[in-house]
Short mmCIF file of C-alpha atoms in Angstrom, two decimals:
data_model
loop_
_atom_site.label_atom_id
_atom_site.label_comp_id
_atom_site.label_asym_id
_atom_site.label_seq_id
_atom_site.Cartn_x
_atom_site.Cartn_y
_atom_site.Cartn_z
CA MET A 1 -11.71 11.04 12.19
CA ARG A 2 -11.38 8.70 15.07
CA LYS A 3 -8.13 8.35 16.88
CA VAL A 4 -6.03 5.24 18.27
CA VAL A 5 -2.75 5.25 20.05
CA SER A 6 -0.37 2.72 18.47
CA ARG A 7 2.33 0.99 20.62
CA ASP A 8 4.86 3.88 20.50
CA GLY A 9 2.34 6.46 21.12
CA THR A 10 1.83 7.74 17.65
CA THR A 11 -1.74 8.83 17.33
CA ILE A 12 -3.39 6.91 14.22
CA ALA A 13 -6.60 8.49 12.63
CA TYR A 14 -9.15 6.28 11.15
CA GLU A 15 -12.60 6.27 9.86
CA LYS A 16 -15.30 3.58 10.11
CA ALA A 17 -18.24 2.91 7.95
CA GLY A 18 -20.53 0.22 6.97
CA ASP A 19 -21.81 -3.10 8.55
CA GLY A 20 -20.76 -6.60 8.45
CA PRO A 21 -17.22 -8.53 8.83
CA PRO A 22 -14.45 -6.14 9.24
CA ILE A 23 -12.14 -5.16 6.62
CA VAL A 24 -9.16 -2.75 7.01
CA LEU A 25 -8.02 -1.03 3.76
CA LEU A 26 -4.21 -0.05 3.61
CA ASN A 27 -2.75 2.41 1.08
CA GLY A 28 0.27 2.44 -0.72
CA SER A 29 2.76 5.33 -1.65
CA PHE A 30 1.66 9.17 -1.20
CA ARG A 31 -1.80 8.39 -0.30
CA ASP A 32 -3.72 8.71 2.82
CA HIS A 33 -7.31 7.16 3.65
CA THR A 34 -8.99 9.35 1.16
CA ILE A 35 -7.49 7.07 -1.66
CA PHE A 36 -10.57 4.73 -0.44
CA ASP A 37 -13.30 7.59 -0.92
CA ALA A 38 -14.76 5.51 -3.92
CA LEU A 39 -14.23 2.25 -2.44
CA VAL A 40 -15.96 2.50 0.73
CA PRO A 41 -19.50 3.12 -0.67
CA GLU A 42 -18.87 -0.36 -2.65
CA LEU A 43 -17.93 -2.19 0.59
CA ALA A 44 -20.17 -0.57 3.26
CA PRO A 45 -23.48 -2.43 2.46
CA HIS A 46 -21.54 -5.61 3.16
CA CYS A 47 -18.59 -5.08 5.47
CA THR A 48 -17.58 -2.74 8.15
CA THR A 49 -14.60 -0.77 6.54
CA TYR A 50 -11.72 0.73 8.33
CA VAL A 51 -9.80 3.29 6.54
CA TYR A 52 -6.73 5.00 8.22
CA ASP A 53 -4.02 7.45 7.79
CA ARG A 54 -0.61 5.96 7.52
CA ARG A 55 1.97 7.55 9.71
CA GLY A 56 3.27 10.66 8.70
CA ARG A 57 0.26 11.43 6.66
CA GLY A 58 -3.14 13.37 6.99
CA GLN A 59 -4.47 13.38 10.64
CA SER A 60 -2.03 10.67 11.80
CA GLY A 61 1.16 11.34 13.81
CA ASP A 62 4.67 10.30 13.23
CA SER A 63 7.84 9.30 15.04
CA PRO A 64 11.43 10.94 14.67
CA HIS A 65 12.81 7.79 13.53
CA TYR A 66 11.22 5.38 11.18
CA ASP A 67 10.86 1.43 11.30
CA VAL A 68 8.95 -0.90 9.59
CA ALA A 69 7.69 -2.32 12.53
CA ARG A 70 6.34 0.58 13.89
CA GLU A 71 3.88 0.41 10.88
CA ILE A 72 3.01 -2.92 11.57
CA GLU A 73 1.86 -2.03 14.93
CA ASP A 74 -0.08 0.81 13.32
CA LEU A 75 -2.20 -1.57 11.52
CA GLU A 76 -2.38 -3.88 14.48
CA ALA A 77 -3.90 -1.05 16.54
CA VAL A 78 -6.49 -0.40 13.91
CA ILE A 79 -7.48 -4.11 13.43
CA GLN A 80 -7.85 -3.99 17.50
CA GLU A 81 -10.41 -1.32 16.98
CA ALA A 82 -12.11 -3.59 14.44
CA GLY A 83 -12.45 -6.40 17.10
CA GLY A 84 -9.17 -7.92 17.25
CA SER A 85 -9.13 -9.91 13.66
CA ALA A 86 -9.91 -8.44 10.19
CA VAL A 87 -9.57 -8.98 6.61
CA VAL A 88 -6.86 -6.75 5.26
CA PHE A 89 -6.74 -5.37 1.63
CA ALA A 90 -3.79 -3.27 0.65
CA GLY A 91 -2.33 -1.89 -2.58
CA SER A 92 1.10 -1.09 -4.06
CA SER A 93 3.73 -0.45 -1.28
CA GLY A 94 0.76 -0.95 1.24
CA ALA A 95 0.67 -4.58 -0.08
CA ASN A 96 4.32 -5.22 0.81
CA LEU A 97 3.61 -3.89 4.22
CA ALA A 98 0.61 -5.98 4.60
CA VAL A 99 2.83 -9.10 3.78
CA GLU A 100 5.42 -8.11 6.39
CA ALA A 101 2.52 -7.77 8.85
CA ALA A 102 0.87 -10.95 8.08
CA LEU A 103 4.32 -12.80 8.44
CA ALA A 104 4.95 -11.26 11.56
CA GLY A 105 1.61 -12.68 13.19
CA SER A 106 -0.64 -9.89 12.83
CA PRO A 107 -4.24 -10.91 13.46
CA ILE A 108 -5.23 -11.00 9.47
CA SER A 109 -8.03 -13.18 8.91
CA ARG A 110 -7.68 -12.92 5.26
CA LEU A 111 -5.40 -11.10 3.12
CA ALA A 112 -6.15 -9.40 -0.09
CA LEU A 113 -3.46 -7.58 -2.01
CA HIS A 114 -3.32 -5.33 -5.23
CA GLU A 115 -0.06 -5.51 -7.16
CA PRO A 116 2.70 -5.31 -4.65
CA PHE A 117 6.24 -3.59 -5.40
CA TYR A 118 8.10 -6.79 -5.79
CA ARG A 119 10.43 -7.53 -8.89
CA THR A 120 10.72 -10.89 -10.62
CA ASP A 121 13.17 -12.38 -12.54
CA GLY A 122 13.63 -10.38 -15.89
CA PHE A 123 12.57 -6.77 -14.49
CA PRO A 124 15.37 -4.69 -13.12
CA LYS A 125 15.22 -3.90 -9.41
CA PRO A 126 15.36 -0.19 -8.55
CA PRO A 127 18.80 1.53 -7.88
CA TRP A 128 20.39 0.29 -4.36
CA ASN A 129 20.63 3.78 -3.29
CA VAL A 130 16.90 4.92 -3.77
CA ALA A 131 16.44 5.61 -0.04
CA LYS A 132 19.70 7.48 0.52
CA THR A 133 18.84 9.66 -2.50
CA LEU A 134 15.32 10.35 -1.11
CA ARG A 135 16.72 11.26 2.09
CA VAL A 136 19.04 13.95 0.83
CA LEU A 137 16.57 15.40 -1.18
CA MET A 138 14.19 15.62 1.63
CA GLU A 139 16.91 17.12 3.80
CA GLU A 140 17.27 19.79 1.30
CA ASP A 141 13.25 20.25 0.92
CA ARG A 142 13.15 19.41 -2.55
CA ARG A 143 10.13 17.74 -2.64
CA GLN A 144 9.28 17.88 -6.25
CA GLU A 145 12.43 16.35 -7.00
CA ALA A 146 12.22 13.80 -4.40
CA VAL A 147 8.79 12.52 -5.97
CA GLU A 148 9.94 12.64 -9.64
CA TYR A 149 12.80 10.50 -8.56
CA TYR A 150 10.68 7.87 -6.92
CA LEU A 151 8.30 7.77 -9.61
CA GLY A 152 11.18 7.57 -12.22
CA SER A 153 13.79 5.49 -10.40
CA PHE A 154 11.61 3.41 -7.84
CA LEU A 155 8.48 2.69 -10.21
CA GLY A 156 10.07 2.96 -13.58
CA LEU A 157 7.69 5.63 -15.24
CA SER A 158 9.04 7.49 -18.21
CA PRO A 159 10.07 11.06 -17.88
CA ASP A 160 6.62 12.15 -20.16
CA THR A 161 4.56 10.08 -17.67
CA VAL A 162 5.79 11.94 -14.84
CA ALA A 163 5.45 15.39 -16.52
CA ASP A 164 1.92 14.32 -17.39
CA TRP A 165 1.30 13.37 -13.53
CA ARG A 166 2.96 16.85 -12.31
CA LYS A 167 0.20 18.50 -14.29
CA GLY A 168 -2.72 16.40 -12.46
CA PRO A 169 -4.73 17.63 -9.50
CA ILE A 170 -3.22 15.34 -6.69
CA TRP A 171 0.50 16.40 -7.36
CA ALA A 172 0.12 18.90 -4.49
CA VAL A 173 -0.60 15.52 -2.23
CA ASN A 174 2.27 14.01 -3.70
CA GLU A 175 4.82 16.65 -2.77
CA ALA A 176 2.94 16.89 0.57
CA ASN A 177 3.59 13.32 1.51
CA ALA A 178 7.32 13.05 -0.21
CA HIS A 179 8.73 12.55 3.16
CA THR A 180 7.05 9.22 3.53
CA LEU A 181 8.52 7.77 0.22
CA ALA A 182 11.61 6.62 2.17
CA TYR A 183 8.94 4.78 4.50
CA ASP A 184 7.68 2.87 1.49
CA VAL A 185 11.33 2.07 0.27
CA ALA A 186 12.11 0.77 3.48
CA ILE A 187 8.99 -1.53 3.41
CA CYS A 188 10.06 -2.98 0.21
CA GLY A 189 13.43 -3.76 1.04
CA ASP A 190 15.26 -5.18 -1.87
CA CYS A 191 11.89 -5.92 -3.90
CA THR A 192 12.28 -9.53 -3.79
CA VAL A 193 9.28 -11.65 -3.63
CA PRO A 194 9.74 -13.60 -0.13
CA ALA A 195 8.63 -16.93 -1.21
CA GLY A 196 10.38 -18.84 1.45
CA ARG A 197 8.59 -17.15 4.10
CA LEU A 198 5.31 -16.74 2.27
CA ALA A 199 5.36 -20.49 1.86
CA GLY A 200 4.45 -21.17 5.57
CA TYR A 201 1.69 -18.57 5.57
CA THR A 202 -1.56 -20.61 5.47
CA THR A 203 -4.43 -17.80 5.55
CA PRO A 204 -6.37 -17.39 2.73
CA ALA A 205 -5.31 -14.96 0.37
CA LEU A 206 -6.01 -12.84 -2.90
CA VAL A 207 -3.60 -11.38 -4.92
CA LEU A 208 -5.23 -9.01 -7.62
CA ASN A 209 -3.82 -7.26 -10.57
CA SER A 210 -5.54 -4.97 -13.24
CA SER A 211 -5.76 -5.67 -17.11
CA GLY A 212 -3.96 -2.71 -17.93
CA THR A 213 -1.04 -2.51 -15.74
CA SER A 214 2.51 -2.77 -16.30
CA GLN A 215 4.23 -6.39 -17.02
CA TRP A 216 6.33 -6.05 -14.10
CA LEU A 217 3.35 -5.67 -11.45
CA ARG A 218 1.26 -8.27 -13.26
CA ALA A 219 4.51 -10.79 -12.93
CA ALA A 220 4.90 -9.50 -9.26
CA ALA A 221 1.13 -10.15 -8.17
CA ARG A 222 1.21 -13.64 -9.82
CA ALA A 223 4.42 -14.61 -8.29
CA THR A 224 3.18 -13.69 -4.66
CA ALA A 225 0.02 -15.70 -5.13
CA ALA A 226 2.10 -18.64 -6.42
CA ALA A 227 4.26 -18.46 -3.37
CA LEU A 228 1.23 -18.66 -0.88
CA PRO A 229 -0.34 -22.02 -0.26
CA HIS A 230 -3.47 -20.67 -0.16
CA GLY A 231 -3.31 -17.93 -2.61
CA ARG A 232 -5.22 -17.14 -5.59
CA SER A 233 -4.52 -14.95 -8.64
CA LEU A 234 -7.09 -12.87 -10.16
CA GLU A 235 -6.73 -10.13 -13.00
CA LEU A 236 -9.75 -7.78 -12.90
CA PRO A 237 -10.51 -4.97 -15.45
CA GLY A 238 -8.69 -1.75 -15.00
CA SER A 239 -5.98 0.69 -15.96
CA TRP A 240 -2.23 1.10 -14.84
CA HIS A 241 -2.04 0.13 -11.39
CA ARG A 242 -5.92 0.58 -10.84
CA ILE A 243 -8.94 -1.78 -10.89
CA ASP A 244 -12.41 -0.54 -11.91
CA MET A 245 -14.02 0.42 -8.39
CA ASP A 246 -17.21 -1.49 -8.97
CA VAL A 247 -15.49 -4.71 -9.83
CA LEU A 248 -12.95 -4.27 -6.96
CA GLY A 249 -15.71 -3.63 -4.55
CA GLN A 250 -17.77 -6.62 -5.43
CA THR A 251 -14.40 -8.78 -5.56
CA LEU A 252 -13.43 -7.77 -2.16
CA ALA A 253 -16.90 -7.87 -0.57
CA GLU A 254 -17.24 -11.62 -1.46
CA PHE A 255 -13.79 -12.36 -0.19
CA THR A 256 -14.50 -10.80 3.17
CA THR A 257 -18.00 -12.28 3.66
CA THR A 258 -17.70 -15.86 1.92
CA ALA A 259 -16.92 -18.36 4.53
#
């Protein structure tokens, strides 16, 4: 992987592929750049893609003390590698991070989000002490319990669903990146849609949700789009928190390349 050094000296690893206008792909909880392995080939004929390992994951470095501002600087470092301005596509808690970066003035030419982790009226917020509980579990190196706690308490998955996930092929990756879950909780804050701040953000934005996702994620996506002056909401075919890859690739390619 290529490397770029973020403002605080942390090394951020990224990969570049394709040809055309630049788009940076930003992942959410647990994952590293490989989450986009199936999406990059869909985009590469139309766009230059930049995928990177967020700090604390994969081949990227980390710092002793976490701050959301450092992750914004990481994204900006990758955007600088892309030419100084780029479309950004981000999903899950990564979408929350992209929103914070956009509102902080990062050079994002267009913003595409997939189901940010906000809670609208009618949907309960996660427990107030999620971050503290995760820190305690990680201090005791109870990685499996940390992952299970995050999935249940923060994402609202049922015990049966979590048990099914535990049998899956990527559970080992979940545990390996468990120490970064507190980062994602910090990014999401109190999980309220920042409607007041979004009202002043005039960059074109696209907010996606899948047809098979949870009601709280669908509501969050639509509320985010509604808060953006130039935001558009779009539902695409897919399962829980996942859009069919060919459709997602076509949609993002059009969004990136259309003047």
